[in-house]
Coordinates of N, CA and C and ligand atoms in Angstrom, one line a residue:
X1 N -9.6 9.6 13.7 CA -9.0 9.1 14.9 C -7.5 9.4 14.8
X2 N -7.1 9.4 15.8 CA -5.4 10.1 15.9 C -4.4 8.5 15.9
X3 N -3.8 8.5 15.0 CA -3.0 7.1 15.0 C -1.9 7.2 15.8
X4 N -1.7 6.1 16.8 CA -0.5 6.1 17.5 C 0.9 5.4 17.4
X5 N 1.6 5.5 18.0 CA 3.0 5.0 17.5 C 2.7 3.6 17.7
X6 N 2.2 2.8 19.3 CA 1.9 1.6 19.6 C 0.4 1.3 17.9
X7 N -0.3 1.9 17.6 CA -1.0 1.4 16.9 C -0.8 1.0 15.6
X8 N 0.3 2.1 15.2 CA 0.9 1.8 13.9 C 1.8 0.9 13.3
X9 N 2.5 0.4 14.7 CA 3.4 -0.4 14.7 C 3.3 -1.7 14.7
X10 N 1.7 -1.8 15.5 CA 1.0 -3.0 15.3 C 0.4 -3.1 13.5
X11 N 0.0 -2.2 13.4 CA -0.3 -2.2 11.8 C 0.5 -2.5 11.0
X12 N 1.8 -2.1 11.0 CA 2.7 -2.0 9.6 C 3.2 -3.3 9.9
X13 N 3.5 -4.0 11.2 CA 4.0 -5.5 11.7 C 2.8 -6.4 10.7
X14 N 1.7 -6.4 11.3 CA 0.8 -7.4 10.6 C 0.7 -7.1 8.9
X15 N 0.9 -6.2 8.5 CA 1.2 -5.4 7.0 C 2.1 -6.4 6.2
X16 N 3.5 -6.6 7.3 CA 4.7 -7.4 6.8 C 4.3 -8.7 6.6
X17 N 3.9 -9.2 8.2 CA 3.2 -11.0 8.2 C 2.1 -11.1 6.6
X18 N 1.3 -10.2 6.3 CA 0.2 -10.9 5.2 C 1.0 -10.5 3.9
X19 N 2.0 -9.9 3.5 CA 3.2 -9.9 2.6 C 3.6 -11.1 2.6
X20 N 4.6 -11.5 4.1 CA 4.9 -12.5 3.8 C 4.3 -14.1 3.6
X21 N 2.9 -14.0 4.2 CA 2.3 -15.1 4.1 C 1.3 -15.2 2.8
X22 N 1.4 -14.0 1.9 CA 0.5 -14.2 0.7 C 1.8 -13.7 -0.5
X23 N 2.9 -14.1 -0.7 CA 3.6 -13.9 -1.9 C 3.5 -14.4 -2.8
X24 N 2.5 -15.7 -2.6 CA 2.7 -16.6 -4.4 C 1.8 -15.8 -4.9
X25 N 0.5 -15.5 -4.1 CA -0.9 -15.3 -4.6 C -0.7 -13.9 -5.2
X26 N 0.3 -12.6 -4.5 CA 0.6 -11.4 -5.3 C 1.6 -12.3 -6.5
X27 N 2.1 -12.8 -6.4 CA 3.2 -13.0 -7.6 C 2.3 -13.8 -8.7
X28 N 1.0 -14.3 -8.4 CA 0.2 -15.1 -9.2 C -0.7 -13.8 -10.6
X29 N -1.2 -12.7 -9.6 CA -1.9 -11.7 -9.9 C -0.8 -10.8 -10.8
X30 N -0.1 -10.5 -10.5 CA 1.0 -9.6 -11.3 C 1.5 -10.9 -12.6
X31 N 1.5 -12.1 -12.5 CA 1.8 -12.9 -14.2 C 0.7 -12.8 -14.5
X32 N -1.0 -12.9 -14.3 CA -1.7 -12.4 -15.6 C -2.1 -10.9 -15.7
X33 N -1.2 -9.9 -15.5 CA -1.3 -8.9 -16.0 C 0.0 -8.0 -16.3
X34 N 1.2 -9.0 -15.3 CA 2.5 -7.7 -15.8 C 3.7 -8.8 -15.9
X35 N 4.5 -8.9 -14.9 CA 5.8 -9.8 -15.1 C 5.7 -10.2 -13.5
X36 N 4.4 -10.5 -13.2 CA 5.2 -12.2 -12.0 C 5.9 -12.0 -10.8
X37 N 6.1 -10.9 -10.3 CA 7.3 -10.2 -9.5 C 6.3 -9.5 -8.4
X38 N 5.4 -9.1 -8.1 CA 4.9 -8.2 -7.1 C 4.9 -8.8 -5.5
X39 N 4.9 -10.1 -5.6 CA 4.8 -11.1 -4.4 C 5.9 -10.9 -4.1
X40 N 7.3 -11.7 -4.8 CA 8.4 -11.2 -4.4 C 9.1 -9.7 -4.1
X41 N 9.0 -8.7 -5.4 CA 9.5 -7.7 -4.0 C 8.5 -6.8 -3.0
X42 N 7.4 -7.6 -2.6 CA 7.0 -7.1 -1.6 C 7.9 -8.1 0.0
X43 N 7.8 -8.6 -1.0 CA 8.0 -10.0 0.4 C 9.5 -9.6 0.3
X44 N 10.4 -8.4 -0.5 CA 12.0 -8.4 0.2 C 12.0 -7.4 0.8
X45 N 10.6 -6.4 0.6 CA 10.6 -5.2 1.3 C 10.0 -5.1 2.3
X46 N 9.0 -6.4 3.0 CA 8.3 -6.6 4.0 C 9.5 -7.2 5.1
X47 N 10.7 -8.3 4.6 CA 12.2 -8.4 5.1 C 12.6 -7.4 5.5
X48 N 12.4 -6.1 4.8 CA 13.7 -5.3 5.1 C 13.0 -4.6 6.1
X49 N 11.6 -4.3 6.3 CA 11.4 -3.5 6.8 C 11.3 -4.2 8.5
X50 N 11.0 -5.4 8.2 CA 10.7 -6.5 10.0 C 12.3 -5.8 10.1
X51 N 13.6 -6.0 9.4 CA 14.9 -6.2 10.2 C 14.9 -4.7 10.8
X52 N 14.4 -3.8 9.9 CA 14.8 -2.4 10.1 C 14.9 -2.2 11.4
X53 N 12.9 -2.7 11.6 CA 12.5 -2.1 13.1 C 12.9 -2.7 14.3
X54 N 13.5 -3.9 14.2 CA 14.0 -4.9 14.9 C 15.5 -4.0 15.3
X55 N 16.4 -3.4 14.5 CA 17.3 -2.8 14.6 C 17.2 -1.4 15.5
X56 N 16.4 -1.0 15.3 CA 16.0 0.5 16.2 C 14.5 0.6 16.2
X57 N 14.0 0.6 17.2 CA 12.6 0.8 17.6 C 12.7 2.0 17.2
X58 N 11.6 2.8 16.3 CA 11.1 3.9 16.1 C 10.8 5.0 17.7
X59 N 11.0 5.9 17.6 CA 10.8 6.5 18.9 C 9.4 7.1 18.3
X60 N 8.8 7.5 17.8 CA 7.5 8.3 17.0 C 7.0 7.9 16.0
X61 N 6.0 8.3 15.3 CA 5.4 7.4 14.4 C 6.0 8.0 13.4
X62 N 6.6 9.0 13.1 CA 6.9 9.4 12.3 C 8.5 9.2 11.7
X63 N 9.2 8.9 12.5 CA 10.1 7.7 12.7 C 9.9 6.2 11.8
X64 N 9.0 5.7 12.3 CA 8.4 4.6 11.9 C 7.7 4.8 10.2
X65 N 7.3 5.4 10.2 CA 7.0 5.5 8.9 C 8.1 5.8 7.6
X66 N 9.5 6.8 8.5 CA 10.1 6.8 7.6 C 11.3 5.2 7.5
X67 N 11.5 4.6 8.6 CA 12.4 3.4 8.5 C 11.6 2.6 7.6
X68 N 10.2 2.7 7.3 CA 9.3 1.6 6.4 C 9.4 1.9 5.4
X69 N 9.3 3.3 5.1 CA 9.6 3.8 3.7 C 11.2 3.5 2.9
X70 N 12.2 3.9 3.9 CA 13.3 3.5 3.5 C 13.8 1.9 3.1
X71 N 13.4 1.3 3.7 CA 13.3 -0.1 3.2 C 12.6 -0.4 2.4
X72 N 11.1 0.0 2.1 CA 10.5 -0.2 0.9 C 11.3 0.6 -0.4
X73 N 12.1 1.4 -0.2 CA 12.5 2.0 -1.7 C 14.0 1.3 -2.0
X74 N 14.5 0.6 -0.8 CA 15.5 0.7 -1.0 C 15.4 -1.2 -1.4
X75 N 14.1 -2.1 -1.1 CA 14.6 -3.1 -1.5 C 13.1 -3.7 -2.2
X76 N 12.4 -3.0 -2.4 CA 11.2 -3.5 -3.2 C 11.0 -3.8 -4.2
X77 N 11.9 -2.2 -4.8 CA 11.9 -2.1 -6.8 C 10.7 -2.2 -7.2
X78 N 10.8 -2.6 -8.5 CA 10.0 -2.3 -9.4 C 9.5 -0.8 -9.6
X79 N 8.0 -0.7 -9.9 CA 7.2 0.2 -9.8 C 6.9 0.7 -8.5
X80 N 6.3 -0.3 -7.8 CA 5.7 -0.5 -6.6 C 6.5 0.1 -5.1
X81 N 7.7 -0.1 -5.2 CA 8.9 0.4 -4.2 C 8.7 1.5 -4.2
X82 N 9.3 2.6 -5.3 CA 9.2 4.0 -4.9 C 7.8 4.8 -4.6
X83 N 6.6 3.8 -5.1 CA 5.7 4.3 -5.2 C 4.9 4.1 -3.4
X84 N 5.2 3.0 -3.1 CA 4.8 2.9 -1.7 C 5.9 3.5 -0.8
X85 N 7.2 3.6 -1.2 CA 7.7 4.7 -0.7 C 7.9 6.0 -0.2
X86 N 7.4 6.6 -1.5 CA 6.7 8.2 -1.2 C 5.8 8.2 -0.4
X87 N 4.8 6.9 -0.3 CA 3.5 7.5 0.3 C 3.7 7.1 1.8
X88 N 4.6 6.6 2.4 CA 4.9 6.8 3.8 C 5.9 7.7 3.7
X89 N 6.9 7.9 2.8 CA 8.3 9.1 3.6 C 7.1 10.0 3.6
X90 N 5.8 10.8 2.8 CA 5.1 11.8 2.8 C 4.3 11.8 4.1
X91 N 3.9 10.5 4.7 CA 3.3 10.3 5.8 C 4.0 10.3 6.8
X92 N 5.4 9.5 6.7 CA 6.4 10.7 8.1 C 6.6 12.1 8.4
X93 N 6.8 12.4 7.0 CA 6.9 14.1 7.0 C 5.9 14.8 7.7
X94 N 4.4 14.3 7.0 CA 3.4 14.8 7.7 C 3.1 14.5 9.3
X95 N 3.8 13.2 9.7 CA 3.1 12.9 10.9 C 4.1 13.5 12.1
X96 N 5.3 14.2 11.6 CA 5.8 15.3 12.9 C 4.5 16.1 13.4
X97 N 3.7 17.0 12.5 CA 2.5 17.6 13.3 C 1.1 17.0 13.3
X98 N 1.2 15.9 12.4 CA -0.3 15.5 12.2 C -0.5 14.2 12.2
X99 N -1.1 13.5 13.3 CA -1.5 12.6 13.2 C -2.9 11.3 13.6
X100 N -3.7 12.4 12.5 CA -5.1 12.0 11.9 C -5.1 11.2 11.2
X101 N -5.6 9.7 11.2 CA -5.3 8.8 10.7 C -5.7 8.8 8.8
X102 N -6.8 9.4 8.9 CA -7.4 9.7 7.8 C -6.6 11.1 6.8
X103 N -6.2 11.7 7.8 CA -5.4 12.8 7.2 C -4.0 12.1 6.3
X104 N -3.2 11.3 7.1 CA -2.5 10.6 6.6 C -2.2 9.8 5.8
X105 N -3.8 8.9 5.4 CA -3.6 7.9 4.2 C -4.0 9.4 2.9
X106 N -5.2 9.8 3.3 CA -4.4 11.0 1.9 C -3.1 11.3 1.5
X107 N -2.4 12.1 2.4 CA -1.6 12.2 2.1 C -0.8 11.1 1.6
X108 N -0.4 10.1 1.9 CA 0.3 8.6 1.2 C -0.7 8.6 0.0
X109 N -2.1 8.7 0.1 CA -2.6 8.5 -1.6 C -1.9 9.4 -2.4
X110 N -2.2 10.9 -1.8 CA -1.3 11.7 -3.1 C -0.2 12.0 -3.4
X111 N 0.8 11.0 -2.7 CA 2.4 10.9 -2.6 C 2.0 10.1 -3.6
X112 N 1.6 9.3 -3.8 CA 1.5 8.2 -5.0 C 0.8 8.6 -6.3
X113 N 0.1 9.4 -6.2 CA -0.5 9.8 -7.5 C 0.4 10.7 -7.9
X114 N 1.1 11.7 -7.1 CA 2.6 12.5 -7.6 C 3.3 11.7 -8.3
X115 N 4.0 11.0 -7.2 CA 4.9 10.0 -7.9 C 4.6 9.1 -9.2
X116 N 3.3 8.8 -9.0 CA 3.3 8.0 -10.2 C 2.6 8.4 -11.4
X117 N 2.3 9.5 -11.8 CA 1.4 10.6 -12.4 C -0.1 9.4 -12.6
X118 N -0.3 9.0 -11.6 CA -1.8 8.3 -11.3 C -3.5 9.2 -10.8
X119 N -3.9 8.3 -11.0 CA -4.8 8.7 -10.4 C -6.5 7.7 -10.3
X120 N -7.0 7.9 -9.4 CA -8.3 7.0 -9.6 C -8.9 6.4 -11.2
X121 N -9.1 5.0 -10.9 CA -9.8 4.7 -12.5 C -8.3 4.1 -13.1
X122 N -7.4 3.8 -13.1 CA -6.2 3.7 -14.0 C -5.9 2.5 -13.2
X123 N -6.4 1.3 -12.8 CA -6.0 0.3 -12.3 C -4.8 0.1 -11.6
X124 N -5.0 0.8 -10.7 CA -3.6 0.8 -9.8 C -3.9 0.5 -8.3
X125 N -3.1 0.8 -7.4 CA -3.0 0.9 -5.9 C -3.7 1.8 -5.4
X126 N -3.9 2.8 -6.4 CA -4.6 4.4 -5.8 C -5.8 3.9 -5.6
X127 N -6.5 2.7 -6.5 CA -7.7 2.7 -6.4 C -8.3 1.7 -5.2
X128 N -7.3 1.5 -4.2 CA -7.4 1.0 -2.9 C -6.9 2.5 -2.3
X129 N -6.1 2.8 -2.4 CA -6.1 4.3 -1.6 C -6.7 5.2 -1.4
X130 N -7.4 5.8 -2.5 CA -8.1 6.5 -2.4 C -9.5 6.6 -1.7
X131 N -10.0 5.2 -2.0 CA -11.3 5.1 -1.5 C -11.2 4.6 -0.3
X132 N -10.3 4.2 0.7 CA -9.9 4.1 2.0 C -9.5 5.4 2.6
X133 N -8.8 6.1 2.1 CA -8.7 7.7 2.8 C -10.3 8.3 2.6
X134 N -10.9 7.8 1.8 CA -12.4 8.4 1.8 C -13.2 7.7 2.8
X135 N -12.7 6.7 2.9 CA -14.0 5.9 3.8 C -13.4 6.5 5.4
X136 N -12.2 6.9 5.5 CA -11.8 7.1 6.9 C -11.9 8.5 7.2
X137 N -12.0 9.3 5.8 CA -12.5 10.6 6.5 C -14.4 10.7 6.8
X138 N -14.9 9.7 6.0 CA -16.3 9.6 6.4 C -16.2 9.0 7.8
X139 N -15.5 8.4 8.3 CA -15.3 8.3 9.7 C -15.6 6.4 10.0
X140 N -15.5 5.7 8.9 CA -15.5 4.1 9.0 C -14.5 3.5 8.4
X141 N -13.6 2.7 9.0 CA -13.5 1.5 7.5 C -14.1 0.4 7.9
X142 N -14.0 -0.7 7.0 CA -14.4 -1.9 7.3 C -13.8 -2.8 6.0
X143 N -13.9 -4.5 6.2 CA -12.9 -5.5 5.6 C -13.7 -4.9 4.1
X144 N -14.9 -4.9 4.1 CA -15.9 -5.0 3.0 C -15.8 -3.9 2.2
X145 N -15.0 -2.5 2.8 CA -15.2 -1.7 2.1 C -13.2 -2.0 1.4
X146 N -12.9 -2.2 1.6 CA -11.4 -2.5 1.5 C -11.6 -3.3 0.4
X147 N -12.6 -5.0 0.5 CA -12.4 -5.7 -0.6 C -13.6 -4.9 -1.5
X148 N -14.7 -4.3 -1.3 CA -15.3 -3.8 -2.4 C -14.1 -2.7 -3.2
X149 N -12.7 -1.9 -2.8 CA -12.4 -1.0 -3.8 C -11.0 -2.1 -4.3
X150 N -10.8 -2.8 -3.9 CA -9.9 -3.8 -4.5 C -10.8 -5.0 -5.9
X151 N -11.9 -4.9 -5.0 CA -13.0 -5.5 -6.3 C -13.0 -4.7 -7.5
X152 N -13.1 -3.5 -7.4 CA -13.7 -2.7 -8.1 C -12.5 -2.3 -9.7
X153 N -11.1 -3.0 -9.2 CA -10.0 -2.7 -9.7 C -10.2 -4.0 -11.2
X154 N -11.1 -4.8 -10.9 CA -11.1 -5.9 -11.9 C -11.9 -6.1 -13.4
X155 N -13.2 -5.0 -13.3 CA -13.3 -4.5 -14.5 C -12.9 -3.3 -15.0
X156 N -11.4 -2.8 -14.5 CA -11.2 -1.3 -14.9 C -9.9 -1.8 -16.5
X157 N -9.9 -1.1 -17.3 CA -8.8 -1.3 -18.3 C -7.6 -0.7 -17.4
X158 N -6.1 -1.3 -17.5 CA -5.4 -0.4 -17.0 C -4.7 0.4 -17.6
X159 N -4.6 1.8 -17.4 CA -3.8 2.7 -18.1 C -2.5 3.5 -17.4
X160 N -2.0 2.8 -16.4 CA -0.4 3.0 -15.9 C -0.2 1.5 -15.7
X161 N 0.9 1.7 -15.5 CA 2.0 1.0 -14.9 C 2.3 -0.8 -16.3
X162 N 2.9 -1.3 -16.1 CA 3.0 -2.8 -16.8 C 2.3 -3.2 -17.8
X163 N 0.7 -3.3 -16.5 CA -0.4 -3.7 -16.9 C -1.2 -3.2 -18.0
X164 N -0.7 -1.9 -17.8 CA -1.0 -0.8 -19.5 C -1.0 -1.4 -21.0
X165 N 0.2 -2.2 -21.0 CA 0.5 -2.3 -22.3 C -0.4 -3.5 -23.3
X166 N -1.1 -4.2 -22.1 CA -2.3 -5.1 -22.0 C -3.5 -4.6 -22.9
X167 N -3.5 -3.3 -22.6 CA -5.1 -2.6 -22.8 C -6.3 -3.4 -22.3
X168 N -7.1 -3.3 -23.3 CA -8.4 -3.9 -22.3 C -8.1 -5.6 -22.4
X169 N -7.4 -6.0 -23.0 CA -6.6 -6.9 -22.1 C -6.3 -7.2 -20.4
X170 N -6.3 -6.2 -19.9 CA -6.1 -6.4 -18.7 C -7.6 -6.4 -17.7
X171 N -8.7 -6.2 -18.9 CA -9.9 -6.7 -17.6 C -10.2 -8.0 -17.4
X172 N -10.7 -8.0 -16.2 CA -11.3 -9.6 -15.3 C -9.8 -10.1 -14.5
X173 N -9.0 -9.4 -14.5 CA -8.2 -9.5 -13.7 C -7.9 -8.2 -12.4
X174 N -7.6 -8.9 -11.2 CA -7.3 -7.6 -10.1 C -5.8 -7.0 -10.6
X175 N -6.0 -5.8 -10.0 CA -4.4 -5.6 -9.9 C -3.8 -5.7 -8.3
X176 N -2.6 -6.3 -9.0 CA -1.7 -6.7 -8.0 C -1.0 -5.7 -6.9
X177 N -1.1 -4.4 -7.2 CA -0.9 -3.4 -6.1 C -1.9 -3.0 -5.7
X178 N -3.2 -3.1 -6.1 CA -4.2 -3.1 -5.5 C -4.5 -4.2 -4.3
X179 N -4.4 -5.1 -4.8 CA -4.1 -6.1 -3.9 C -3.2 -5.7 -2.3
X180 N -2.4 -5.9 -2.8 CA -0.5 -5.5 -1.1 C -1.4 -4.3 -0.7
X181 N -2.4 -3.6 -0.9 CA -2.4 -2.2 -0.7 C -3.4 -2.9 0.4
X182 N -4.8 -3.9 -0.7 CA -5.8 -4.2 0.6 C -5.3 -5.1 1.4
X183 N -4.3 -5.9 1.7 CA -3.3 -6.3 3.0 C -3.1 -5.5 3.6
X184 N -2.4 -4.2 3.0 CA -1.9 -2.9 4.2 C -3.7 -2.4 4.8
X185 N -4.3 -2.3 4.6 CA -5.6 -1.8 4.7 C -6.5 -2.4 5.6
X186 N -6.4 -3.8 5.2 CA -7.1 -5.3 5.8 C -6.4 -5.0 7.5
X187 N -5.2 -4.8 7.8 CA -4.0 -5.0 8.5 C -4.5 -3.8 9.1
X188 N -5.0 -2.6 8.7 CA -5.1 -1.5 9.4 C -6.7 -1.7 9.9
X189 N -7.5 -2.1 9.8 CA -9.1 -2.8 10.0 C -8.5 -3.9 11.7
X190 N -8.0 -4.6 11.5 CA -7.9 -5.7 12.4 C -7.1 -5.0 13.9
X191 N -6.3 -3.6 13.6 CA -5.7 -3.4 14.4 C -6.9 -2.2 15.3
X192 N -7.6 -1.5 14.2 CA -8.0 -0.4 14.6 C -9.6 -0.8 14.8
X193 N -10.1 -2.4 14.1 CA -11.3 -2.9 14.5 C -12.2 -1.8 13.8
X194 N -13.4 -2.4 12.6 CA -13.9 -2.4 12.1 C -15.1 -1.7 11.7
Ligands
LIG1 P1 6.6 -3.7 -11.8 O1 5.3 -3.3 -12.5 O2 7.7 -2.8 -12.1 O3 6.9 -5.1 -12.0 P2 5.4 -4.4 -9.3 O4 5.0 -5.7 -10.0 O5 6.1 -4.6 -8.0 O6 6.3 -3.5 -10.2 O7 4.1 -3.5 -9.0 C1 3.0 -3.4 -9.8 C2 2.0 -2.5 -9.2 O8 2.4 -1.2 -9.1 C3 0.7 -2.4 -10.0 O9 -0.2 -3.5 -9.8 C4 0.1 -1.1 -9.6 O10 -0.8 -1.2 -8.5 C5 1.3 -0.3 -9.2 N1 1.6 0.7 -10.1 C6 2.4 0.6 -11.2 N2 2.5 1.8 -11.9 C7 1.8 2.7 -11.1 C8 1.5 4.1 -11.2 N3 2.0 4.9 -12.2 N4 0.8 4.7 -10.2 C9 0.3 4.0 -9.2 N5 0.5 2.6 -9.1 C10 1.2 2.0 -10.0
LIG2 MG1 5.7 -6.7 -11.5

């Protein structure tokens, strides 16, 4: 489906509300696997991004994607900032000519596996990414497929990011970018219906 500016906008808004209305519970997930922090700088980058767009309405989506990105990099930090930042500035760039909804979360998946030298299996956010750009080029998403690849993140060992240094230490826990990712995901389901 072709994503629109009115649609995306509604997306990335409810994106920010379940940031800010679920920050203990990411900040709960990130202390048993890294340092305690994912709640909060989502919830300064989900801030920055409400004031952004409040400040200039995006004229295109691709607009929009880049004011979301710029405030995610510029007030998120950590790991998580630049890495959800790539994968919208890559999805603005792309959405001057293209905007195929499914075409786009790819591309934001492989902005992040660049940036983060990631990839499926490595307990990360990709492993919500990825299998959502797959379920949308199969032509569905749905809540269930969102929490089955966010599920799927809990018996994996992780081998990037924090949660690495854990080793198999870090099974029976989700990860916490997996998590903000199936908010962003959950948020794109409710907008674009199921
Ligand atoms: P930090 O780990 O610096 O404290 P956050 O807590 O905000 O940053 O974010 C942690 C999340 O970032 C992880 O749960 C994981 O999903 C994601 N992440 C970390 N490193 C990578 C990476 N190399 N590739 C993809 N995602 C990553
Ligand atoms: Mg952290």
């Amino acid at each position: 489906m072709e994503l629109t500016l009115d649609i995306a906008t509604k997306w990335i808004n409810l994106f920010v509300e379940k940031l800010e209305n679920n920050t203990a519970e990411l900040n709960e997930l990130d202390t048993a696997i890294g340092d305690g922090d994912h709640g909060t700088n989502m919830d300064r980058g989900a801030k920055a991004v409400k004031e952004a767009l409040a400040k200039k309405a995006p004229a295109d989506l691709s607009e929009l994607f880049k004011t979301t990105a710029f405030a995610m990099i510029q007030k998120v930090g950590g790991a998580s900032g630049p890495l959800y930042g790539t994968a919208f500035l890559d999805m603005s760039k792309a959405a001057k000519d293209d905007s195929d909804l499914a075409q786009l979360v790819q591309i934001g998946s492989d902005g992040i596996k660049r940036r983060g030298q990631s990839d499926v299996k490595m307990k990360t956010m990709i492993d919500v990414w990825q299998p959502v750009a797959d379920d949308l080029k199969s032509g569905s998403l749905s809540d269930d497929q969102v929490e089955s690849a966010l599920n799927s993140t809990k018996d994996m060992v992780a081998t990037k990011g924090r949660a690495s240094y854990l080793e198999e230490k870090s099974v029976g826990h989700l990860d916490p970018g997996s998590q903000s990712s199936a908010y962003l995901f959950e948020s794109l389901v409710e907008v674009i219906g199921g």
